[in-house]
CSV table of N, CA, C and O in Angstrom, one decimal:
chain,number,residue,atom,x,y,z
A,27,UNK,N,11.1,70.0,77.4
A,27,UNK,CA,9.8,70.4,76.9
A,27,UNK,C,9.3,71.5,77.8
A,27,UNK,O,9.3,71.4,79.0
A,28,UNK,N,8.8,72.6,77.2
A,28,UNK,CA,8.3,73.7,78.0
A,28,UNK,C,6.8,73.6,78.2
A,28,UNK,O,6.1,73.2,77.2
A,29,UNK,N,6.3,73.9,79.4
A,29,UNK,CA,4.9,73.7,79.6
A,29,UNK,C,4.3,75.1,79.9
A,29,UNK,O,4.9,76.0,80.5
A,30,UNK,N,3.1,75.3,79.3
A,30,UNK,CA,2.3,76.5,79.6
A,30,UNK,C,1.6,76.4,80.9
A,30,UNK,O,0.6,75.6,80.9
A,31,UNK,N,2.0,77.1,81.9
A,31,UNK,CA,1.4,77.0,83.2
A,31,UNK,C,0.3,78.0,83.4
A,31,UNK,O,-0.2,78.2,84.5
A,32,UNK,N,-0.1,78.7,82.4
A,32,UNK,CA,-1.1,79.8,82.5
A,32,UNK,C,-2.5,79.1,82.8
A,32,UNK,O,-2.7,77.9,82.6
A,33,UNK,N,-3.4,79.9,83.3
A,33,UNK,CA,-4.7,79.4,83.6
A,33,UNK,C,-5.4,78.7,82.4
A,33,UNK,O,-5.4,79.3,81.3
A,34,UNK,N,-6.0,77.6,82.6
A,34,UNK,CA,-6.7,76.9,81.6
A,34,UNK,C,-5.8,75.9,80.7
A,34,UNK,O,-6.3,75.2,80.0
A,35,UNK,N,-4.5,76.0,80.9
A,35,UNK,CA,-3.6,75.1,80.2
A,35,UNK,C,-3.7,73.7,80.8
A,35,UNK,O,-3.8,73.6,82.0
A,36,UNK,N,-3.7,72.6,80.0
A,36,UNK,CA,-3.7,71.3,80.6
A,36,UNK,C,-2.5,71.0,81.4
A,36,UNK,O,-1.4,71.5,81.1
A,37,UNK,N,-2.7,70.2,82.5
A,37,UNK,CA,-1.5,69.8,83.3
A,37,UNK,C,-0.6,68.9,82.6
A,37,UNK,O,-1.0,68.1,81.7
A,38,UNK,N,0.7,69.0,82.8
A,38,UNK,CA,1.6,68.1,82.1
A,38,UNK,C,1.4,66.7,82.5
A,38,UNK,O,1.2,66.4,83.7
A,39,UNK,N,1.5,65.8,81.5
A,39,UNK,CA,1.3,64.4,81.8
A,39,UNK,C,2.7,63.7,82.0
A,39,UNK,O,3.6,64.1,81.3
A,40,UNK,N,2.8,62.9,83.0
A,40,UNK,CA,4.1,62.2,83.2
A,40,UNK,C,4.4,61.3,82.0
A,40,UNK,O,3.5,60.9,81.3
A,41,UNK,N,5.7,61.1,81.8
A,41,UNK,CA,6.2,60.3,80.7
A,41,UNK,C,5.7,58.8,80.9
A,41,UNK,O,5.6,58.4,82.0
A,42,UNK,N,5.5,58.2,79.8
A,42,UNK,CA,5.1,56.8,79.9
A,42,UNK,C,6.4,56.0,80.2
A,42,UNK,O,7.5,56.3,79.8
A,43,UNK,N,6.2,54.9,81.0
A,43,UNK,CA,7.3,54.0,81.3
A,43,UNK,C,7.2,52.7,80.5
A,43,UNK,O,6.0,52.2,80.4
A,44,UNK,N,8.3,52.2,80.0
A,44,UNK,CA,8.2,51.0,79.3
A,44,UNK,C,9.0,49.9,80.0
A,44,UNK,O,10.1,50.1,80.4
A,45,UNK,N,8.4,48.7,80.1
A,45,UNK,CA,9.0,47.5,80.8
A,45,UNK,C,8.9,46.3,79.8
A,45,UNK,O,7.9,46.0,79.3
A,46,UNK,N,10.1,45.7,79.6
A,46,UNK,CA,10.1,44.5,78.7
A,46,UNK,C,10.1,43.3,79.6
A,46,UNK,O,11.0,43.0,80.4
A,47,UNK,N,9.1,42.5,79.4
A,47,UNK,CA,9.0,41.2,80.1
A,47,UNK,C,9.3,40.1,79.1
A,47,UNK,O,9.8,40.3,78.0
A,48,UNK,N,8.9,38.9,79.5
A,48,UNK,CA,9.1,37.7,78.6
A,48,UNK,C,8.0,37.7,77.6
A,48,UNK,O,6.9,37.5,77.9
A,49,UNK,N,8.4,37.8,76.3
A,49,UNK,CA,7.5,37.9,75.1
A,49,UNK,C,6.4,38.9,75.2
A,49,UNK,O,5.4,38.8,74.5
A,50,UNK,N,6.6,40.0,76.0
A,50,UNK,CA,5.6,41.0,76.1
A,50,UNK,C,6.3,42.3,76.6
A,50,UNK,O,7.3,42.3,77.3
A,51,UNK,N,5.7,43.5,76.1
A,51,UNK,CA,6.2,44.8,76.6
A,51,UNK,C,5.0,45.5,77.1
A,51,UNK,O,4.0,45.6,76.5
A,52,UNK,N,5.2,46.2,78.3
A,52,UNK,CA,4.2,47.0,78.9
A,52,UNK,C,4.6,48.4,78.8
A,52,UNK,O,5.7,48.8,79.2
A,53,UNK,N,3.7,49.3,78.4
A,53,UNK,CA,3.8,50.7,78.4
A,53,UNK,C,2.9,51.2,79.5
A,53,UNK,O,1.6,51.0,79.4
A,54,UNK,N,3.4,51.8,80.6
A,54,UNK,CA,2.6,52.2,81.7
A,54,UNK,C,2.4,53.7,81.6
A,54,UNK,O,3.4,54.5,81.7
A,55,UNK,N,1.2,54.1,81.5
A,55,UNK,CA,0.8,55.5,81.5
A,55,UNK,C,0.2,55.9,82.9
A,55,UNK,O,0.0,55.0,83.7
A,56,UNK,N,-0.1,57.1,83.2
A,56,UNK,CA,-0.7,57.5,84.5
A,56,UNK,C,-2.1,56.8,84.7
A,56,UNK,O,-2.4,56.5,85.8
A,57,UNK,N,-2.8,56.6,83.6
A,57,UNK,CA,-4.2,56.0,83.8
A,57,UNK,C,-4.4,54.6,83.2
A,57,UNK,O,-5.4,54.0,83.4
A,58,UNK,N,-3.4,54.0,82.6
A,58,UNK,CA,-3.6,52.7,82.0
A,58,UNK,C,-2.3,52.0,81.7
A,58,UNK,O,-1.2,52.7,81.7
A,59,UNK,N,-2.4,50.7,81.5
A,59,UNK,CA,-1.2,49.9,81.1
A,59,UNK,C,-1.6,49.3,79.8
A,59,UNK,O,-2.7,48.7,79.6
A,60,UNK,N,-0.7,49.4,78.8
A,60,UNK,CA,-0.9,48.8,77.5
A,60,UNK,C,0.1,47.6,77.3
A,60,UNK,O,1.3,47.9,77.4
A,61,UNK,N,-0.4,46.4,77.1
A,61,UNK,CA,0.5,45.3,77.0
A,61,UNK,C,0.5,44.8,75.5
A,61,UNK,O,-0.6,44.6,75.0
A,62,UNK,N,1.7,44.8,74.9
A,62,UNK,CA,1.8,44.3,73.6
A,62,UNK,C,2.6,43.0,73.6
A,62,UNK,O,3.7,43.0,74.2
A,63,UNK,N,2.2,42.0,72.9
A,63,UNK,CA,2.8,40.7,72.9
A,63,UNK,C,3.5,40.4,71.6
A,63,UNK,O,2.9,40.8,70.5
A,64,UNK,N,4.6,39.7,71.7
A,64,UNK,CA,5.2,39.2,70.5
A,64,UNK,C,4.4,38.0,70.0
A,64,UNK,O,3.6,37.5,70.8
A,65,UNK,N,4.6,37.5,68.8
A,65,UNK,CA,3.9,36.4,68.3
A,65,UNK,C,3.9,35.2,69.2
A,65,UNK,O,2.9,34.6,69.5
A,66,UNK,N,5.1,34.9,69.7
A,66,UNK,CA,5.2,33.7,70.6
A,66,UNK,C,4.4,33.9,71.9
A,66,UNK,O,3.9,32.9,72.4
A,67,UNK,N,4.2,35.1,72.3
A,67,UNK,CA,3.4,35.4,73.5
A,67,UNK,C,1.9,35.2,73.3
A,67,UNK,O,1.1,35.0,74.2
A,68,UNK,N,1.5,35.2,72.0
A,68,UNK,CA,0.1,35.1,71.7
A,68,UNK,C,-0.3,33.6,71.5
A,68,UNK,O,-1.5,33.3,71.4
A,69,UNK,N,0.7,32.7,71.4
A,69,UNK,CA,0.4,31.3,71.1
A,69,UNK,C,-0.5,30.7,72.2
A,69,UNK,O,-1.4,29.9,72.0
A,70,UNK,N,-0.3,31.1,73.5
A,70,UNK,CA,-1.1,30.6,74.6
A,70,UNK,C,-2.5,31.1,74.7
A,70,UNK,O,-3.3,30.7,75.5
A,71,UNK,N,-2.8,32.1,73.9
A,71,UNK,CA,-4.2,32.6,73.9
A,71,UNK,C,-4.2,34.0,74.5
A,71,UNK,O,-5.2,34.7,74.3
A,72,UNK,N,-3.2,34.5,75.1
A,72,UNK,CA,-3.1,35.9,75.6
A,72,UNK,C,-3.0,36.8,74.4
A,72,UNK,O,-2.5,36.5,73.4
A,73,UNK,N,-3.6,38.0,74.5
A,73,UNK,CA,-3.7,39.0,73.5
A,73,UNK,C,-3.1,40.3,74.0
A,73,UNK,O,-3.0,40.5,75.2
A,74,UNK,N,-2.9,41.2,73.0
A,74,UNK,CA,-2.6,42.6,73.4
A,74,UNK,C,-3.7,43.2,74.2
A,74,UNK,O,-4.9,42.8,73.9
A,75,UNK,N,-3.5,44.0,75.1
A,75,UNK,CA,-4.6,44.6,75.9
A,75,UNK,C,-4.2,45.9,76.5
A,75,UNK,O,-3.0,46.3,76.6
A,76,UNK,N,-5.2,46.7,76.8
A,76,UNK,CA,-5.1,48.0,77.5
A,76,UNK,C,-6.0,47.9,78.7
A,76,UNK,O,-7.2,47.6,78.6
A,77,UNK,N,-5.4,48.1,79.9
A,77,UNK,CA,-6.1,48.0,81.1
A,77,UNK,C,-6.1,49.3,81.8
A,77,UNK,O,-5.1,49.9,82.2
A,78,UNK,N,-7.3,49.9,82.0
A,78,UNK,CA,-7.4,51.2,82.8
A,78,UNK,C,-7.0,50.8,84.2
A,78,UNK,O,-7.5,49.9,84.8
A,79,UNK,N,-6.1,51.6,84.8
A,79,UNK,CA,-5.7,51.3,86.2
A,79,UNK,C,-6.8,51.5,87.2
A,79,UNK,O,-6.8,50.8,88.2
A,80,UNK,N,-7.8,52.2,86.9
A,80,UNK,CA,-9.0,52.4,87.8
A,80,UNK,C,-9.8,51.1,87.8
A,80,UNK,O,-10.6,50.9,88.7
A,81,UNK,N,-9.7,50.2,86.8
A,81,UNK,CA,-10.4,48.9,86.8
A,81,UNK,C,-9.7,47.8,87.6
A,81,UNK,O,-10.3,46.7,87.7
A,82,UNK,N,-8.5,48.0,88.0
A,82,UNK,CA,-7.7,47.0,88.6
A,82,UNK,C,-8.2,46.8,90.1
A,82,UNK,O,-8.2,47.8,90.8
A,83,UNK,N,-8.5,45.6,90.4
A,83,UNK,CA,-9.0,45.3,91.8
A,83,UNK,C,-7.9,44.7,92.6
A,83,UNK,O,-8.0,44.7,93.8
A,84,UNK,N,-6.8,44.2,92.0
A,84,UNK,CA,-5.7,43.6,92.7
A,84,UNK,C,-4.5,43.5,91.8
A,84,UNK,O,-4.7,43.1,90.6
A,85,UNK,N,-3.3,43.7,92.3
A,85,UNK,CA,-2.1,43.5,91.5
A,85,UNK,C,-1.5,42.2,92.1
A,85,UNK,O,-1.1,42.2,93.2
A,86,UNK,N,-1.6,41.1,91.3
A,86,UNK,CA,-1.1,39.8,91.8
A,86,UNK,C,0.3,39.7,91.2
A,86,UNK,O,0.6,40.1,90.1
A,87,UNK,N,1.2,39.1,92.0
A,87,UNK,CA,2.6,39.0,91.5
A,87,UNK,C,3.3,37.7,92.1
A,87,UNK,O,2.9,37.3,93.1
A,88,UNK,N,4.3,37.3,91.4
A,88,UNK,CA,5.1,36.2,91.9
A,88,UNK,C,6.5,36.5,91.4
A,88,UNK,O,6.7,36.7,90.2
A,89,UNK,N,7.5,36.6,92.3
A,89,UNK,CA,8.8,36.9,92.0
A,89,UNK,C,9.5,35.8,91.1
A,89,UNK,O,9.3,34.6,91.5
A,90,UNK,N,10.2,36.2,90.1
A,90,UNK,CA,10.9,35.2,89.3
A,90,UNK,C,12.0,34.5,90.1
A,90,UNK,O,12.7,35.2,90.9
A,91,UNK,N,12.2,33.2,89.9
A,91,UNK,CA,13.4,32.5,90.5
A,91,UNK,C,14.2,31.9,89.3
A,91,UNK,O,13.8,32.0,88.2
A,92,UNK,N,15.3,31.3,89.7
A,92,UNK,CA,16.1,30.6,88.7
A,92,UNK,C,15.3,29.5,88.0
A,92,UNK,O,15.6,29.1,86.8
A,93,UNK,N,14.3,28.9,88.7
A,93,UNK,CA,13.6,27.7,88.1
A,93,UNK,C,12.3,28.1,87.5
A,93,UNK,O,11.8,27.4,86.6
A,94,UNK,N,11.6,29.1,88.0
A,94,UNK,CA,10.3,29.5,87.6
A,94,UNK,C,10.1,30.9,87.2
A,94,UNK,O,10.6,31.8,88.0
A,95,UNK,N,9.5,31.2,86.1
A,95,UNK,CA,9.2,32.6,85.7
A,95,UNK,C,8.3,33.2,86.7
A,95,UNK,O,7.4,32.6,87.3
A,96,UNK,N,8.5,34.5,86.9
A,96,UNK,CA,7.5,35.3,87.8
A,96,UNK,C,6.5,36.0,86.9
A,96,UNK,O,6.6,35.9,85.7
A,97,UNK,N,5.6,36.7,87.5
A,97,UNK,CA,4.6,37.5,86.8
A,97,UNK,C,4.1,38.6,87.6
A,97,UNK,O,4.2,38.7,88.8
A,98,UNK,N,3.5,39.5,86.8
A,98,UNK,CA,2.6,40.6,87.4
A,98,UNK,C,1.3,40.6,86.6
A,98,UNK,O,1.3,40.7,85.4
A,99,UNK,N,0.2,40.4,87.4
A,99,UNK,CA,-1.1,40.4,86.7
A,99,UNK,C,-1.9,41.5,87.3
A,99,UNK,O,-2.0,41.7,88.5
A,100,UNK,N,-2.5,42.3,86.4
A,100,UNK,CA,-3.4,43.3,86.8
A,100,UNK,C,-4.8,42.7,86.8
A,100,UNK,O,-5.5,42.7,85.7
A,101,UNK,N,-5.3,42.2,87.9
A,101,UNK,CA,-6.6,41.5,88.0
A,101,UNK,C,-7.7,42.5,88.0
A,101,UNK,O,-7.7,43.5,88.7
A,102,UNK,N,-8.7,42.3,87.2
A,102,UNK,CA,-9.9,43.1,87.1
A,102,UNK,C,-11.1,42.2,87.5
A,102,UNK,O,-10.9,41.1,87.9
A,103,UNK,N,-12.3,42.8,87.4
A,103,UNK,CA,-13.5,42.0,87.7
A,103,UNK,C,-13.6,40.7,87.0
A,103,UNK,O,-14.1,39.7,87.5
A,104,UNK,N,-13.1,40.6,85.8
A,104,UNK,CA,-13.1,39.4,85.0
A,104,UNK,C,-12.3,38.3,85.6
A,104,UNK,O,-12.5,37.1,85.3
A,105,UNK,N,-11.3,38.6,86.5
A,105,UNK,CA,-10.5,37.7,87.1
A,105,UNK,C,-10.9,37.3,88.5
A,105,UNK,O,-10.3,36.5,89.2
A,106,UNK,N,-12.1,37.8,89.0
A,106,UNK,CA,-12.5,37.6,90.3
A,106,UNK,C,-12.5,36.1,90.7
A,106,UNK,O,-12.1,35.7,91.8
A,107,UNK,N,-13.0,35.2,89.8
A,107,UNK,CA,-13.1,33.8,90.1
A,107,UNK,C,-11.7,33.2,90.3
A,107,UNK,O,-11.5,32.3,91.2
A,108,UNK,N,-10.8,33.6,89.5
A,108,UNK,CA,-9.4,33.1,89.6
A,108,UNK,C,-8.7,33.5,90.9
A,108,UNK,O,-7.8,32.8,91.3
A,109,UNK,N,-9.1,34.6,91.4
A,109,UNK,CA,-8.5,35.1,92.7
A,109,UNK,C,-8.8,34.2,93.8
A,109,UNK,O,-8.0,34.1,94.8
A,110,UNK,N,-9.8,33.4,93.8
A,110,UNK,CA,-10.2,32.5,94.8
A,110,UNK,C,-9.6,31.1,94.7
A,110,UNK,O,-9.5,30.4,95.7
A,111,UNK,N,-9.1,30.7,93.5
A,111,UNK,CA,-8.6,29.4,93.3
A,111,UNK,C,-7.1,29.4,93.4
A,111,UNK,O,-6.5,30.3,92.7
A,112,UNK,N,-6.5,28.5,94.1
A,112,UNK,CA,-5.0,28.5,94.2
A,112,UNK,C,-4.5,27.1,93.9
A,112,UNK,O,-4.1,26.3,94.7
A,113,UNK,N,-4.6,26.8,92.6
A,113,UNK,CA,-4.2,25.5,92.1
A,113,UNK,C,-3.2,25.6,91.0
A,113,UNK,O,-3.0,26.7,90.5
A,114,UNK,N,-2.7,24.5,90.5
A,114,UNK,CA,-1.8,24.6,89.3
A,114,UNK,C,-2.6,25.1,88.1
A,114,UNK,O,-2.1,25.8,87.2
A,115,UNK,N,-3.9,24.7,88.0
A,115,UNK,CA,-4.7,25.1,86.9
A,115,UNK,C,-4.9,26.6,86.9
A,115,UNK,O,-4.9,27.3,85.9
A,116,UNK,N,-5.0,27.2,88.1
A,116,UNK,CA,-5.1,28.6,88.3
A,116,UNK,C,-3.9,29.3,87.8
A,116,UNK,O,-3.9,30.4,87.2
A,117,UNK,N,-2.7,28.7,88.2
A,117,UNK,CA,-1.4,29.3,87.8
A,117,UNK,C,-1.3,29.3,86.2
A,117,UNK,O,-0.8,30.3,85.7
A,118,UNK,N,-1.8,28.3,85.6
A,118,UNK,CA,-1.8,28.2,84.1
A,118,UNK,C,-2.7,29.3,83.6
A,118,UNK,O,-2.4,30.0,82.6
A,119,UNK,N,-3.9,29.5,84.2
A,119,UNK,CA,-4.8,30.5,83.7
A,119,UNK,C,-4.2,31.9,83.9
A,119,UNK,O,-4.4,32.8,83.1
A,120,UNK,N,-3.4,32.1,85.0
A,120,UNK,CA,-2.8,33.4,85.2
A,120,UNK,C,-1.8,33.7,84.1
A,120,UNK,O,-1.7,34.7,83.5
A,121,UNK,N,-1.0,32.7,83.7
A,121,UNK,CA,0.1,32.8,82.7
A,121,UNK,C,-0.5,33.1,81.3
A,121,UNK,O,0.1,33.8,80.5
A,122,UNK,N,-1.7,32.6,81.1
A,122,UNK,CA,-2.3,32.7,79.8
A,122,UNK,C,-3.3,34.0,79.7
A,122,UNK,O,-3.9,34.2,78.7
A,123,UNK,N,-3.3,34.7,80.8
A,123,UNK,CA,-4.2,35.9,80.9
A,123,UNK,C,-3.6,37.1,80.1
A,123,UNK,O,-2.4,37.3,80.2
A,124,UNK,N,-4.5,37.8,79.4
A,124,UNK,CA,-4.0,38.9,78.6
A,124,UNK,C,-3.6,40.1,79.5
A,124,UNK,O,-2.9,41.0,79.0
A,125,UNK,N,-3.9,40.1,80.8
A,125,UNK,CA,-3.5,41.1,81.7
A,125,UNK,C,-2.2,40.8,82.6
A,125,UNK,O,-1.9,41.4,83.5
A,126,UNK,N,-1.6,39.7,82.2
A,126,UNK,CA,-0.4,39.2,82.9
A,126,UNK,C,0.8,39.3,82.0
A,126,UNK,O,0.8,39.1,80.8
A,127,UNK,N,1.9,39.7,82.7
A,127,UNK,CA,3.2,39.8,82.0
A,127,UNK,C,4.2,38.9,82.8
A,127,UNK,O,4.3,39.0,84.0
A,128,UNK,N,4.9,38.0,82.1
A,128,UNK,CA,5.8,37.1,82.7
A,128,UNK,C,7.2,37.7,82.7
A,128,UNK,O,7.5,38.5,81.8
A,129,UNK,N,8.0,37.4,83.7
A,129,UNK,CA,9.4,37.8,83.8
A,129,UNK,C,10.3,36.7,84.1
A,129,UNK,O,10.0,35.8,85.0
A,130,UNK,N,11.5,36.6,83.5
A,130,UNK,CA,12.5,35.6,83.7
A,130,UNK,C,13.4,36.0,84.9
A,130,UNK,O,13.3,37.2,85.3
A,131,UNK,N,14.2,35.1,85.3
A,131,UNK,CA,15.2,35.4,86.4
A,131,UNK,C,16.1,36.6,86.0
A,131,UNK,O,16.3,37.4,86.8
A,132,UNK,N,16.5,36.6,84.7
A,132,UNK,CA,17.3,37.7,84.3
A,132,UNK,C,16.6,39.0,84.2
A,132,UNK,O,17.2,40.1,84.0
A,133,UNK,N,15.3,39.0,84.3
A,133,UNK,CA,14.5,40.2,84.2
A,133,UNK,C,13.9,40.6,85.6
A,133,UNK,O,13.0,41.4,85.7
A,134,UNK,N,14.5,40.1,86.6
A,134,UNK,CA,14.0,40.4,88.0
A,134,UNK,C,14.0,41.9,88.4
A,134,UNK,O,13.2,42.3,89.1
A,135,UNK,N,15.0,42.6,87.9
A,135,UNK,CA,15.0,44.0,88.2
A,135,UNK,C,13.9,44.8,87.5
A,135,UNK,O,13.3,45.7,88.1
A,136,UNK,N,13.6,44.4,86.3
A,136,UNK,CA,12.5,45.0,85.5
A,136,UNK,C,11.2,44.6,86.2
A,136,UNK,O,10.3,45.4,86.3
A,137,UNK,N,11.1,43.3,86.6
A,137,UNK,CA,9.9,42.9,87.4
A,137,UNK,C,9.7,43.8,88.6
A,137,UNK,O,8.5,44.2,88.8
A,138,UNK,N,10.7,44.0,89.4
A,138,UNK,CA,10.5,44.8,90.6
A,138,UNK,C,10.1,46.3,90.3
A,138,UNK,O,9.3,46.8,90.9
A,139,UNK,N,10.8,46.8,89.2
A,139,UNK,CA,10.4,48.2,88.8
A,139,UNK,C,9.0,48.3,88.3
A,139,UNK,O,8.3,49.2,88.7
A,140,UNK,N,8.6,47.3,87.5
A,140,UNK,CA,7.2,47.4,87.0
A,140,UNK,C,6.2,47.2,88.1
A,140,UNK,O,5.2,47.9,88.2
A,141,UNK,N,6.5,46.2,89.0
A,141,UNK,CA,5.5,46.0,90.1
A,141,UNK,C,5.4,47.3,91.0
A,141,UNK,O,4.3,47.6,91.3
A,142,UNK,N,6.5,47.9,91.3
A,142,UNK,CA,6.4,49.2,92.1
A,142,UNK,C,5.7,50.3,91.3
A,142,UNK,O,4.8,51.0,91.9
A,143,UNK,N,6.0,50.4,90.0
A,143,UNK,CA,5.3,51.5,89.3
A,143,UNK,C,3.8,51.2,89.1
A,143,UNK,O,3.0,52.2,89.2
A,144,UNK,N,3.4,50.0,88.8
A,144,UNK,CA,2.0,49.7,88.6
A,144,UNK,C,1.2,49.8,89.9
A,144,UNK,O,0.1,50.3,89.9
A,145,UNK,N,1.8,49.4,91.0
A,145,UNK,CA,1.2,49.5,92.3
A,145,UNK,C,0.9,50.9,92.6
A,145,UNK,O,-0.2,51.3,93.1
A,146,UNK,N,1.9,51.8,92.4
A,146,UNK,CA,1.8,53.2,92.7
A,146,UNK,C,0.7,53.8,91.7
A,146,UNK,O,-0.1,54.7,92.1
A,147,UNK,N,0.7,53.4,90.5
A,147,UNK,CA,-0.3,53.9,89.5
A,147,UNK,C,-1.7,53.5,89.9
A,147,UNK,O,-2.6,54.3,89.8
A,148,UNK,N,-1.9,52.3,90.4
A,148,UNK,CA,-3.3,51.9,90.8
A,148,UNK,C,-3.7,52.7,92.0
A,148,UNK,O,-4.8,53.2,92.1
A,149,UNK,N,-2.8,52.9,93.0
A,149,UNK,CA,-3.1,53.7,94.1
A,149,UNK,C,-3.4,55.1,93.7
A,149,UNK,O,-4.3,55.8,94.3
A,150,UNK,N,-2.7,55.7,92.8
A,150,UNK,CA,-2.9,57.1,92.3
A,150,UNK,C,-4.3,57.2,91.7
A,150,UNK,O,-4.9,58.3,91.7
A,151,UNK,N,-4.8,56.1,91.1
A,151,UNK,CA,-6.2,56.1,90.5
A,151,UNK,C,-7.3,55.9,91.5
A,151,UNK,O,-8.4,55.7,91.2
A,152,UNK,N,-6.9,55.7,92.8
A,152,UNK,CA,-7.8,55.5,93.9
A,152,UNK,C,-8.1,54.1,94.2
A,152,UNK,O,-9.1,53.8,94.9
A,153,UNK,N,-7.4,53.2,93.6
A,153,UNK,CA,-7.6,51.7,93.8
A,153,UNK,C,-6.8,51.2,94.9
A,153,UNK,O,-5.9,51.8,95.4
A,154,UNK,N,-7.1,49.9,95.3
A,154,UNK,CA,-6.3,49.2,96.3
A,154,UNK,C,-5.6,48.1,95.6
A,154,UNK,O,-6.2,47.0,95.3
A,155,UNK,N,-4.3,48.2,95.3
A,155,UNK,CA,-3.6,47.1,94.5
A,155,UNK,C,-3.4,45.8,95.3
A,155,UNK,O,-3.1,44.8,94.8
A,156,UNK,N,-3.7,45.9,96.6
A,156,UNK,CA,-3.6,44.7,97.4
A,156,UNK,C,-4.9,43.9,97.6
A,156,UNK,O,-4.9,43.0,98.4
A,157,UNK,N,-5.9,44.3,96.9
A,157,UNK,CA,-7.2,43.6,97.0
A,157,UNK,C,-7.9,44.0,98.2
A,157,UNK,O,-8.8,43.6,98.8
């Protein structure tokens, strides 16, 4: 694709990155993440969502193991109460959150790539992904 670099032309936008998690797919743009869920992913109450990276106050994650699925959650102000609670009930709330994507053991490379990309995206938007 050729870009017009003359004065006044819009800057080229980086390509969107797509990551397939467990029953959800994330499309990561420079300014937002769009999460689309399969029907099975919506059963728990989580919905499709678009999260502006500038609204992310913390990127929470747990690496997948052979026994337990991992996740990446883009925590916003709506999740502030959950960030303080560290119980099994909070883990369930994270898994059912519309801003969370689960990853299985076989998806651990995708998990690592998404975590790195979204962390860099939040930093590029001026946020602190580590809370």
